[in-house]
Tab-separated table of C-alpha atoms in Angstrom:
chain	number	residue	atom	x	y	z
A	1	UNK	CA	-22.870	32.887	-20.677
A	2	UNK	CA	-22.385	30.445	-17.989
A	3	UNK	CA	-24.959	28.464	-19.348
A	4	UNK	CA	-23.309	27.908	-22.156
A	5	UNK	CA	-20.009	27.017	-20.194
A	6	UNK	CA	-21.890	25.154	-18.225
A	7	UNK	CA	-22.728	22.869	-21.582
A	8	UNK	CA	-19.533	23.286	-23.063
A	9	UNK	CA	-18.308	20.898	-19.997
A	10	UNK	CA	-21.203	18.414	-20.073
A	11	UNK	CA	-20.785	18.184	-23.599
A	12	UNK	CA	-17.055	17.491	-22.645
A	13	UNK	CA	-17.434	15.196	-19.524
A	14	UNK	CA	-20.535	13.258	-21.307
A	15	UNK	CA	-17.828	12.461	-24.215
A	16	UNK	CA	-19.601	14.471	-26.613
A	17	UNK	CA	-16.401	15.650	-28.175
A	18	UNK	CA	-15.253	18.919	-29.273
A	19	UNK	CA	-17.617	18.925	-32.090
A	20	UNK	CA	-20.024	19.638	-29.975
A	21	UNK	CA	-18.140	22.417	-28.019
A	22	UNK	CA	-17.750	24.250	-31.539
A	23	UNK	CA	-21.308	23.717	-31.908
A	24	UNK	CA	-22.323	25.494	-28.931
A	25	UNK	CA	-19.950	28.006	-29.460
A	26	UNK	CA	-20.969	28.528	-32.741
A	27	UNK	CA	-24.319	28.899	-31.780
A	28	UNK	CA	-23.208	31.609	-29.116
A	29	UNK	CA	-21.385	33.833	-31.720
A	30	UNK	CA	-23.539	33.282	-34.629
A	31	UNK	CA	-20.827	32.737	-36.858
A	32	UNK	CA	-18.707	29.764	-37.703
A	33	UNK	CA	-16.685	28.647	-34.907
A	34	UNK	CA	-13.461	26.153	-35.696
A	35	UNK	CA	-11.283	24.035	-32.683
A	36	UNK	CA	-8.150	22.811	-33.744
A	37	UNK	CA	-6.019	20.906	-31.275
A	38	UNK	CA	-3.169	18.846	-32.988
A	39	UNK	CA	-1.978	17.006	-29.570
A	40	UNK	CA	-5.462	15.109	-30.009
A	41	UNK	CA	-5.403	14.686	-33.512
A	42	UNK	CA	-8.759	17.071	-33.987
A	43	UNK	CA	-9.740	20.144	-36.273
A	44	UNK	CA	-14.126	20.444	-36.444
A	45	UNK	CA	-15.393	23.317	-37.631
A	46	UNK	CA	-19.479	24.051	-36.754
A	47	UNK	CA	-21.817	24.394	-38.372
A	48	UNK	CA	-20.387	22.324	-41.279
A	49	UNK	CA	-19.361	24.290	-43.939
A	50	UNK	CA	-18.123	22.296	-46.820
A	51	UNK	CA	-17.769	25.579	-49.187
A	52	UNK	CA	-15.079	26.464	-46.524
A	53	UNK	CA	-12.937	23.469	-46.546
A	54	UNK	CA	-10.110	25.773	-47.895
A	55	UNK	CA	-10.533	28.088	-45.298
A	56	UNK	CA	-10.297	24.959	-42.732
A	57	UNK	CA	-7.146	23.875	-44.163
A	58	UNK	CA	-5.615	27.251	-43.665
A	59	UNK	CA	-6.808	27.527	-39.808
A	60	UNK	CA	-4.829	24.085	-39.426
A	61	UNK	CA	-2.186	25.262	-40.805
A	62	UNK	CA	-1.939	28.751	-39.305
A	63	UNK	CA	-2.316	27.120	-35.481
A	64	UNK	CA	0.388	24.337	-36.674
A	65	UNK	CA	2.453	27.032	-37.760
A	66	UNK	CA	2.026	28.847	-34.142
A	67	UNK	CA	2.307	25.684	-31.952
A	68	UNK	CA	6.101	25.193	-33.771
A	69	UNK	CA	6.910	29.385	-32.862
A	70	UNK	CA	6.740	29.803	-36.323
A	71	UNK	CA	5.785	32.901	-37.923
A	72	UNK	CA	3.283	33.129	-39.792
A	73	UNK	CA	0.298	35.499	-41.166
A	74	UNK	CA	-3.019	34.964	-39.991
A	75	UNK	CA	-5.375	34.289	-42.232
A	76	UNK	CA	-8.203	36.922	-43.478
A	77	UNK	CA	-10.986	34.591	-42.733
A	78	UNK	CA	-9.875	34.490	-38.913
A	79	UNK	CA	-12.067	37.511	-37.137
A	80	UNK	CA	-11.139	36.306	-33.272
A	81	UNK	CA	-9.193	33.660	-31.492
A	82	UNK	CA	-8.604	32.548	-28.269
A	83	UNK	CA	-5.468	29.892	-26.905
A	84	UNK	CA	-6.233	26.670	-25.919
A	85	UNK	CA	-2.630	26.402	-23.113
A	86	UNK	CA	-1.768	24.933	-19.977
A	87	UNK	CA	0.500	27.231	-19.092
A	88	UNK	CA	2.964	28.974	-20.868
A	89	UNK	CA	2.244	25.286	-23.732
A	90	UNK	CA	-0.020	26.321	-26.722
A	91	UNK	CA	-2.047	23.328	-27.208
A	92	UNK	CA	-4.466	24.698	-30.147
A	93	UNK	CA	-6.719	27.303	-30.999
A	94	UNK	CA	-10.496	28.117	-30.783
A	95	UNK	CA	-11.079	30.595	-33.731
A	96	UNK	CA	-14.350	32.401	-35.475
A	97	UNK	CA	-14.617	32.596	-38.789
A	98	UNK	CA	-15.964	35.856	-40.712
A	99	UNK	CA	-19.005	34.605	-43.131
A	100	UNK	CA	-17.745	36.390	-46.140
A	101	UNK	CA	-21.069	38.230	-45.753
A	102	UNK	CA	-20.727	42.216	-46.476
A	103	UNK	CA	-22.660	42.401	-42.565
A	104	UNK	CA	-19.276	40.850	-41.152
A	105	UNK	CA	-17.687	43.269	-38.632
A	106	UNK	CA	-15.213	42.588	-35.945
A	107	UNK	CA	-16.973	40.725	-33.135
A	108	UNK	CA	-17.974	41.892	-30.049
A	109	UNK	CA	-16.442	41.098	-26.416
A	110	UNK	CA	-19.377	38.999	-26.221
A	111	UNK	CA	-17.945	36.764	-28.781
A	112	UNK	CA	-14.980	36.893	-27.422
A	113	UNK	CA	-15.680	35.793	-24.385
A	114	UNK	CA	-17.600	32.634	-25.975
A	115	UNK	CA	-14.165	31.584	-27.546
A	116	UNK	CA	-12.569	31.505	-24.163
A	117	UNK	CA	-15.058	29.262	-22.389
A	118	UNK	CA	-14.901	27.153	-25.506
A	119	UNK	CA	-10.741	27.304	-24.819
A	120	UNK	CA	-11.572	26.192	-21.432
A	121	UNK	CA	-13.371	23.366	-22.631
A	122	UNK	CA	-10.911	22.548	-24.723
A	123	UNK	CA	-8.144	22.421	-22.538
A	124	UNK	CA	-10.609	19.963	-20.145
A	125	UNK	CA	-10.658	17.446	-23.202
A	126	UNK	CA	-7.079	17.693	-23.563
A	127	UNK	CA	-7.361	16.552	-19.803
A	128	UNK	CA	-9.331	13.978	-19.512
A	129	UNK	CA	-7.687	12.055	-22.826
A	130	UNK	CA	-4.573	12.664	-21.128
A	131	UNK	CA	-5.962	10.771	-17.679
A	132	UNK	CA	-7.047	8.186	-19.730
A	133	UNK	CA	-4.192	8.207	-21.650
A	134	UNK	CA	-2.588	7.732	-17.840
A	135	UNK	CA	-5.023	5.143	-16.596
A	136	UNK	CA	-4.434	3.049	-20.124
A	137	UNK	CA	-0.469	3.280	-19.664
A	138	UNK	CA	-0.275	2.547	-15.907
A	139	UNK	CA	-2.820	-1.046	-17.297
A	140	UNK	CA	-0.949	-1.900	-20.026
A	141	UNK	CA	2.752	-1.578	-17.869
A	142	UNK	CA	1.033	-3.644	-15.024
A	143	UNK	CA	-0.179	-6.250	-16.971
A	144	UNK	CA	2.710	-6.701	-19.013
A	145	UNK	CA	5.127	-6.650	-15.680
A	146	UNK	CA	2.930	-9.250	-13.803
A	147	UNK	CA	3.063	-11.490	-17.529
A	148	UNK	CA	7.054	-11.167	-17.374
A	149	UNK	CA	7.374	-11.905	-13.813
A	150	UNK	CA	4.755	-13.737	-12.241
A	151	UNK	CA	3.750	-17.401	-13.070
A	152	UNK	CA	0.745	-17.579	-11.051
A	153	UNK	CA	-1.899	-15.939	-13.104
A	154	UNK	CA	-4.430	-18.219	-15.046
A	155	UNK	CA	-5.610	-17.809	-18.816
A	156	UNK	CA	-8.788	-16.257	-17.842
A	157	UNK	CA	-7.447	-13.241	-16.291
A	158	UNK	CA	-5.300	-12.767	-18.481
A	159	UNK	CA	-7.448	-12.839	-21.123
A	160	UNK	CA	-10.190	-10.228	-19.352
A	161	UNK	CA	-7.200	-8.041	-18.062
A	162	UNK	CA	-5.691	-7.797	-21.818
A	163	UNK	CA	-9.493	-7.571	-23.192
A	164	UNK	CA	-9.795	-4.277	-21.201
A	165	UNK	CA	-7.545	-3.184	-23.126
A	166	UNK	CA	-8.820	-3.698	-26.674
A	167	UNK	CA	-6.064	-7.363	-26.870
A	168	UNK	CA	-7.886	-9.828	-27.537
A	169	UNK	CA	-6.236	-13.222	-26.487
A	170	UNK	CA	-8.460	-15.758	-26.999
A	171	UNK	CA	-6.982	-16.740	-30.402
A	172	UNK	CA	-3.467	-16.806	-29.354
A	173	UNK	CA	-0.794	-14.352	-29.299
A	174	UNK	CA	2.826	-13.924	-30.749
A	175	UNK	CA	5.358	-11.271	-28.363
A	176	UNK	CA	7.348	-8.705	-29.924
A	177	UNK	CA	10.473	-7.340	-27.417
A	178	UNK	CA	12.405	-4.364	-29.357
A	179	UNK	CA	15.694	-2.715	-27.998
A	180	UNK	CA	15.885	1.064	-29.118
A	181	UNK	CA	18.932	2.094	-30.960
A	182	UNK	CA	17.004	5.481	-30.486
A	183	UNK	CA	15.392	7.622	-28.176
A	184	UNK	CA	11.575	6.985	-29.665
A	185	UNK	CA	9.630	4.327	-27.473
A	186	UNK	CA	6.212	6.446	-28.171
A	187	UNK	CA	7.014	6.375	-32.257
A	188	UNK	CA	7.497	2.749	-31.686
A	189	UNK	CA	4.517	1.940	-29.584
A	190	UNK	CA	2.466	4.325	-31.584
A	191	UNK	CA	4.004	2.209	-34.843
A	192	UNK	CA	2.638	-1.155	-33.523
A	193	UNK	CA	-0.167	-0.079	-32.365
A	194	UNK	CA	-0.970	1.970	-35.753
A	195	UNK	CA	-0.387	-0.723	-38.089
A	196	UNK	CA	-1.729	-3.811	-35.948
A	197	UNK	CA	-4.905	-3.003	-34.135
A	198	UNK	CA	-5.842	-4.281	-31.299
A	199	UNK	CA	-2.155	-4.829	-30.389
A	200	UNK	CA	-0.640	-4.206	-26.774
A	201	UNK	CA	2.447	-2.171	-26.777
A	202	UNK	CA	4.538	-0.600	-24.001
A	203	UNK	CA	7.769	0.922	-22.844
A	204	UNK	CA	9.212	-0.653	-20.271
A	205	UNK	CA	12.902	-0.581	-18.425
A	206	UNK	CA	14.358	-0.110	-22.053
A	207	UNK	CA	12.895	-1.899	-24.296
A	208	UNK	CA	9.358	-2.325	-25.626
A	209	UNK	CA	7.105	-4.947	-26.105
A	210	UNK	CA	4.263	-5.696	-27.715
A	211	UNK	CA	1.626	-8.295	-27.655
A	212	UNK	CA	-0.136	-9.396	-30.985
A	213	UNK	CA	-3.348	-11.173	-30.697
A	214	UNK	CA	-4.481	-13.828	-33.776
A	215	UNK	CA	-8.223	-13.041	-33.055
A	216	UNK	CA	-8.549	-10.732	-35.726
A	217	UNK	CA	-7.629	-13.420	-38.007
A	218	UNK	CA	-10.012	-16.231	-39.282
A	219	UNK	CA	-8.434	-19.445	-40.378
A	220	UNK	CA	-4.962	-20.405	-39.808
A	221	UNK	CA	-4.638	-17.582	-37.034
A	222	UNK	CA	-1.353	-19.072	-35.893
A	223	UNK	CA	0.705	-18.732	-39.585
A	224	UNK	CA	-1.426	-15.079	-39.975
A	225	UNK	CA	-0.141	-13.810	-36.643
A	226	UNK	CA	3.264	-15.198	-37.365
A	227	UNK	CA	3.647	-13.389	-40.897
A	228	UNK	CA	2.159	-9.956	-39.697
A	229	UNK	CA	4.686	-10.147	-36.301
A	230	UNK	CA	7.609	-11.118	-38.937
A	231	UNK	CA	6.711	-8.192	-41.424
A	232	UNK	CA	5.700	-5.614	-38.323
A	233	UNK	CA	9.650	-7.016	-36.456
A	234	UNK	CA	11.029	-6.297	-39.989
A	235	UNK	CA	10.126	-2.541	-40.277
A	236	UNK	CA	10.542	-1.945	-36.350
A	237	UNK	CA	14.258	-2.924	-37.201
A	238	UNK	CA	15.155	0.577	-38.221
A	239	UNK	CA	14.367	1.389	-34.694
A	240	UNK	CA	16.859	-1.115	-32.656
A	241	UNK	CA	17.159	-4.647	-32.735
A	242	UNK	CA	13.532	-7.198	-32.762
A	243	UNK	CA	13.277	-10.630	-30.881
A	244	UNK	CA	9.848	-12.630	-31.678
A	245	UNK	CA	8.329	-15.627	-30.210
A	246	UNK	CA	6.720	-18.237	-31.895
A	247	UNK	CA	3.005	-18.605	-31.778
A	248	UNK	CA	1.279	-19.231	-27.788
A	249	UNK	CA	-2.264	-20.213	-28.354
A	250	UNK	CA	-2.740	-20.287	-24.405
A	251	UNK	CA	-2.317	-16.982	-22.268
A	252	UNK	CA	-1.062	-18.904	-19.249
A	253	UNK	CA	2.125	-19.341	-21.667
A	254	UNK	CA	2.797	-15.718	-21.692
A	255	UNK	CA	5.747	-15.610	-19.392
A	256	UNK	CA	7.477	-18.080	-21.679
A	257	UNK	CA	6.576	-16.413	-24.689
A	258	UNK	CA	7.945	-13.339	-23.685
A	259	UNK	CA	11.203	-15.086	-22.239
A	260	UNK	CA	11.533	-16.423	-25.667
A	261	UNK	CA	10.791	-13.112	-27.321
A	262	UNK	CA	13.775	-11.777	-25.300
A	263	UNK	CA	15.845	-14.448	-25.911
A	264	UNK	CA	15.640	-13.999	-29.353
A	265	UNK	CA	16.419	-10.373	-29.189
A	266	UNK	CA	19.461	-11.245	-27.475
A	267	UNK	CA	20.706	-13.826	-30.022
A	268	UNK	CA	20.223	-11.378	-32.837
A	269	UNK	CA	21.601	-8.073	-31.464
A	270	UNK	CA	24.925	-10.621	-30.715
A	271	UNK	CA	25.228	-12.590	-34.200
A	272	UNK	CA	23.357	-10.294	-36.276
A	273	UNK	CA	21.286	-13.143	-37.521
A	274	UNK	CA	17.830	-11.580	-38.812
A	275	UNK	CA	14.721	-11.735	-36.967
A	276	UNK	CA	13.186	-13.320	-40.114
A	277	UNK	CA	16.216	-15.269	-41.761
A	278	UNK	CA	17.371	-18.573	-39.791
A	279	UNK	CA	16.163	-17.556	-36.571
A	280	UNK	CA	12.532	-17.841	-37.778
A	281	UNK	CA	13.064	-21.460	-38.771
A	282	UNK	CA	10.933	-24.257	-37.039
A	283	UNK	CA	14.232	-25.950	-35.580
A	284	UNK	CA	15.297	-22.662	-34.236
A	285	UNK	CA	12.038	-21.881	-32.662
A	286	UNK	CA	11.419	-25.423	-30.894
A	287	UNK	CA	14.993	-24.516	-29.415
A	288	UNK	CA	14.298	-21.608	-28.186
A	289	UNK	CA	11.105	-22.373	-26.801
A	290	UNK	CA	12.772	-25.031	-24.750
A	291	UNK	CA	15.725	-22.709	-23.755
A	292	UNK	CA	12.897	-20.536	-22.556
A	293	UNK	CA	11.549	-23.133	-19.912
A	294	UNK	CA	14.171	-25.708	-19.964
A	295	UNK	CA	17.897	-24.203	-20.464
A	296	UNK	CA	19.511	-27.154	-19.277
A	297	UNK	CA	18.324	-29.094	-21.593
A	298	UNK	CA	19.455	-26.927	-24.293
A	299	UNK	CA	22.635	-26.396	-22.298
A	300	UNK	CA	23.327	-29.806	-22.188
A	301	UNK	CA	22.459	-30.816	-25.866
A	302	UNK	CA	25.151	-28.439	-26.898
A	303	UNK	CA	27.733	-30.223	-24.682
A	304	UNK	CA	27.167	-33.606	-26.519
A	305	UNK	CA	27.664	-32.032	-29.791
A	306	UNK	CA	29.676	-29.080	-30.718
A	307	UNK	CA	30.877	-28.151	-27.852
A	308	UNK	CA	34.475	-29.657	-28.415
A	309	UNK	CA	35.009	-28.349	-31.121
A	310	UNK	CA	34.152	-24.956	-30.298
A	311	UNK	CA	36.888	-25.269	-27.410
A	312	UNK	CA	39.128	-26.648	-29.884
A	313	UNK	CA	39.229	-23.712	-32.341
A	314	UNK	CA	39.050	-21.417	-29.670
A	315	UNK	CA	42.745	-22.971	-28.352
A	316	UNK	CA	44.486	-23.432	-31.806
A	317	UNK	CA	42.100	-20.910	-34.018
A	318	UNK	CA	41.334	-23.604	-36.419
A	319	UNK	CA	38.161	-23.786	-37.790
A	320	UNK	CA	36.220	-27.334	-37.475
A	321	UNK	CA	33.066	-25.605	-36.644
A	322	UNK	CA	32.800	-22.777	-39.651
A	323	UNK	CA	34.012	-26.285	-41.580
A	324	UNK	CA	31.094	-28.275	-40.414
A	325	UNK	CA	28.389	-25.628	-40.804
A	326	UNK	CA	29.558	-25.181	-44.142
A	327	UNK	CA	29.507	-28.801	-45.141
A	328	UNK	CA	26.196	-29.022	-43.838
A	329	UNK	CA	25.200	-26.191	-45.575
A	330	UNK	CA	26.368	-27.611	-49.294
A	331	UNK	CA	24.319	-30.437	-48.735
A	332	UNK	CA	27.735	-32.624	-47.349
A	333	UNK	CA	28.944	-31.657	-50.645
A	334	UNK	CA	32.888	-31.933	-50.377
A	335	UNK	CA	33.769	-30.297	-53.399
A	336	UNK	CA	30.965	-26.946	-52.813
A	337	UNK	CA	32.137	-26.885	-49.061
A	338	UNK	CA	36.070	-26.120	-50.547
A	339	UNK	CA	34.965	-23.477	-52.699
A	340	UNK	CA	33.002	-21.628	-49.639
A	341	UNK	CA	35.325	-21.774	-47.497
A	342	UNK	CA	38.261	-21.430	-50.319
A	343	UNK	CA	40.413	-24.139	-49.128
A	344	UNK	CA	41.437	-27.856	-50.469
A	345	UNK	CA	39.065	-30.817	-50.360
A	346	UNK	CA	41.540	-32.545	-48.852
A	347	UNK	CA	41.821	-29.861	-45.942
A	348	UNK	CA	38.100	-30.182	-46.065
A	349	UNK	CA	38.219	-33.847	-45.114
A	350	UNK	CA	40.950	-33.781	-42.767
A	351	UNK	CA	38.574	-31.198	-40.570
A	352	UNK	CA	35.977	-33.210	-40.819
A	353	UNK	CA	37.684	-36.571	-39.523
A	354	UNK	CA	38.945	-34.200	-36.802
A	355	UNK	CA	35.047	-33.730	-35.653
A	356	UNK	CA	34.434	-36.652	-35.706
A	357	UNK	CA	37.253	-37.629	-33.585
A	358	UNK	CA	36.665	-34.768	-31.023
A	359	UNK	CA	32.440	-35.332	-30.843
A	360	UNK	CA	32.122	-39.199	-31.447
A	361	UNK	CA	29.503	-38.082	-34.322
A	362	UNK	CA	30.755	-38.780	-37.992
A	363	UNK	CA	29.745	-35.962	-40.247
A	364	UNK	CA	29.320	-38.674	-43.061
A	365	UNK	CA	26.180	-40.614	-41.482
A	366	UNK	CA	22.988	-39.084	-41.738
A	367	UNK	CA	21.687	-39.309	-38.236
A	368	UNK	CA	25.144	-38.146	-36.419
A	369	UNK	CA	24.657	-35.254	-39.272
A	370	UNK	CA	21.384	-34.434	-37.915
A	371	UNK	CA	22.711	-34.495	-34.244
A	372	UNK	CA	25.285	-31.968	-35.314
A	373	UNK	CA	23.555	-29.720	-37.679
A	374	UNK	CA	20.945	-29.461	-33.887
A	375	UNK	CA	23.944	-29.090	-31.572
A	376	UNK	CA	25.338	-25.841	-34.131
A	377	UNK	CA	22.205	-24.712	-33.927
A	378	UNK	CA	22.023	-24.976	-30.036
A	379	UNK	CA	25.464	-23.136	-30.236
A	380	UNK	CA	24.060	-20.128	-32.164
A	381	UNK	CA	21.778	-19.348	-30.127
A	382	UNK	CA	23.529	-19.483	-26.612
A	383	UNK	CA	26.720	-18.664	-27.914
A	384	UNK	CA	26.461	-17.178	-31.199
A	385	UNK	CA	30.026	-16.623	-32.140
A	386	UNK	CA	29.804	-18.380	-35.537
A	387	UNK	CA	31.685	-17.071	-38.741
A	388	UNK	CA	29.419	-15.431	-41.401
């Protein structure tokens, strides 16, 4: 017997797997021998038994059943089982099967006893996957704290530090920063991570964030990544609210990318503007990029523009700038911009001369129209107060 715990541990500590601890045990009892723990996502049965899939099925869900307090009959195939717990925490179930053979008796404390060293084992697996589980967590929150705080580390260790981790960055990389409405940072994490592999996700002072490599795309990794992050940030948004960056083909750039991941996240959970509507446009993006590294110049751009007329309506509640954005949105159609904003044409033009008179830019020439249509845009995003 302590032979056999003895391999029941190597098996465990030489990453074997619990397939081979139901193996051994199996071989101990001389009967089929089935390990179900749901916390690591495994249920082997040895030897393999196909004709007892059915029966299989019914172990999972009899130990499912337990692990919720439910109750629930136990199966006739089940002759013996032992616990897998820490504690007073059910964590699975190590249980021998009857053959169906008409020699099949109750087993012996022999057998018995085989169960609980292959418990034992077990509970070590659950163990050392949760220590690496550790190790992994404690590597992904320290590399992703050093990329949003420090601006001293170089591509290349940045690149072997993510690669440790299964993120390959050597493509480029789009960053994903998500603001819970809800209590479920490991659904989320276990979301990215599920449905883009080889993606680095963590939890981290309230929010999480994620980093999305390109290298598992070919061609055109940049407009891949970019679709993937937009579709992943659009189901994550029944979660809490999604900022994205643009595409960062060099990991040096990290700490901007995630700045402008965050920024993002903090336009949209203030205007309401979706992730993937406006905000993903290539105007938007250069702005926000440069509002990540250079918000003076962003800052200041705004000024020039729109910025008188926002301090206009805010001191006699008019509306020059819901006016302009409008007009620029009919295609500086006069007539379209009175129906959307149901008022005159007349009214219409009257605003507009006022613009023009508080910004210097006339709405009517095509590059002052281009100066403003940037300067709302600059607005949005620092200030995003605009009517919808």
């Amino acid at each position: 017997m302590r032979d056999v715990h003895l391999d029941m541990v190597d098996a465990v500590l030489a990453g074997d797997g619990l397939e081979r601890v139901a193996q051994l045990a199996a071989d101990a009892t001389g009967a089929p021998v089935v390990v179900v723990v749901p916390r690591l996502g495994v249920s082997v049965m040895a030897p393999d038994r196909p004709e007892l899939a059915p029966v299989l099925a019914s172990v999972e869900r009899y130990v499912g059943a337990r692990l919720h307090d439910h109750a629930v009959e136990v199966p006739d195939a089940i002759l013996a089982e032992a616990p897998i717990s820490a504690g007073d925490e059910l964590l699975g179930a190590v249980i021998l099967l009857g053959t169906g053979e008409s020699d099949a008796a109750e087993p012996d404390g022999h057998a018995c006893e085989f169960l609980h060293l292959a418990a034992v084992a077990s509970l070590t697996e659950v163990a050392v996957a949760e220590a690496k589980e550790e190790v992994e967590h404690n590597l992904r929150g320290s590399l992703l704290e050093d990329l949003r705080t420090r601006s001293d580390l170089d591509a290349v260790e940045i690149t072997r530090r993510a690669g440790r981790l299964g993120c390959d960055l050597s493509s480029g990389v789009v960053v994903l920063c998500a603001e819970l409405t809800a209590e479920r940072p490991r659904h989320v994490v276990a979301t990215i991570c599920g449905e883009y592999p080889g993606a680095l996700a963590q939890h981290m002072d309230g929010r999480v964030y994620a980093l999305l490599p390109a290298a598992r795309y070919g061609q055109s990794p940049a407009e891949a990544v970019l679709e993937s992050a937009h579709q992943l940030a659009g189901r994550l948004q029944r979660h809490g609210t999604v900022g994205m960056s643009s595409y960062y083909l060099d990991p040096a750039e990290l700490l901007r990318a995630i700045a402008e991941a965050e920024l993002v996240l903090e336009v949209v959970r203030r205007s309401g503007v979706a992730v993937g509507g406006d905000m993903g446009s290539g105007t938007y993006r250069l702005l926000l990029r440069v509002l990540a590294s250079h918000p003076e110049e962003v800052s200041a751009f705004y000024e020039d523009t729109v910025a008188p007329l926002v301090a206009y309506d805010d001191q006699y509640a008019t509306d020059l700038v819901g006016t302009l954005e409008s007009y620029l949105a009919q295609n500086c159609n006069m007539n379209a911009t009175a129906a959307a904003i149901y008022t005159h044409r007349h009214t219409v033009a009257y605003r507009l001369e006022r613009v023009r008179e508080l910004t210097g830019l006339n709405p009517m020439e095509s590059e002052d129209r281009e100066r403003l249509g940037l300067g709302l845009k600059a607005y949005r995003i620092m200030a995003p107060r605009l009517p919808r």
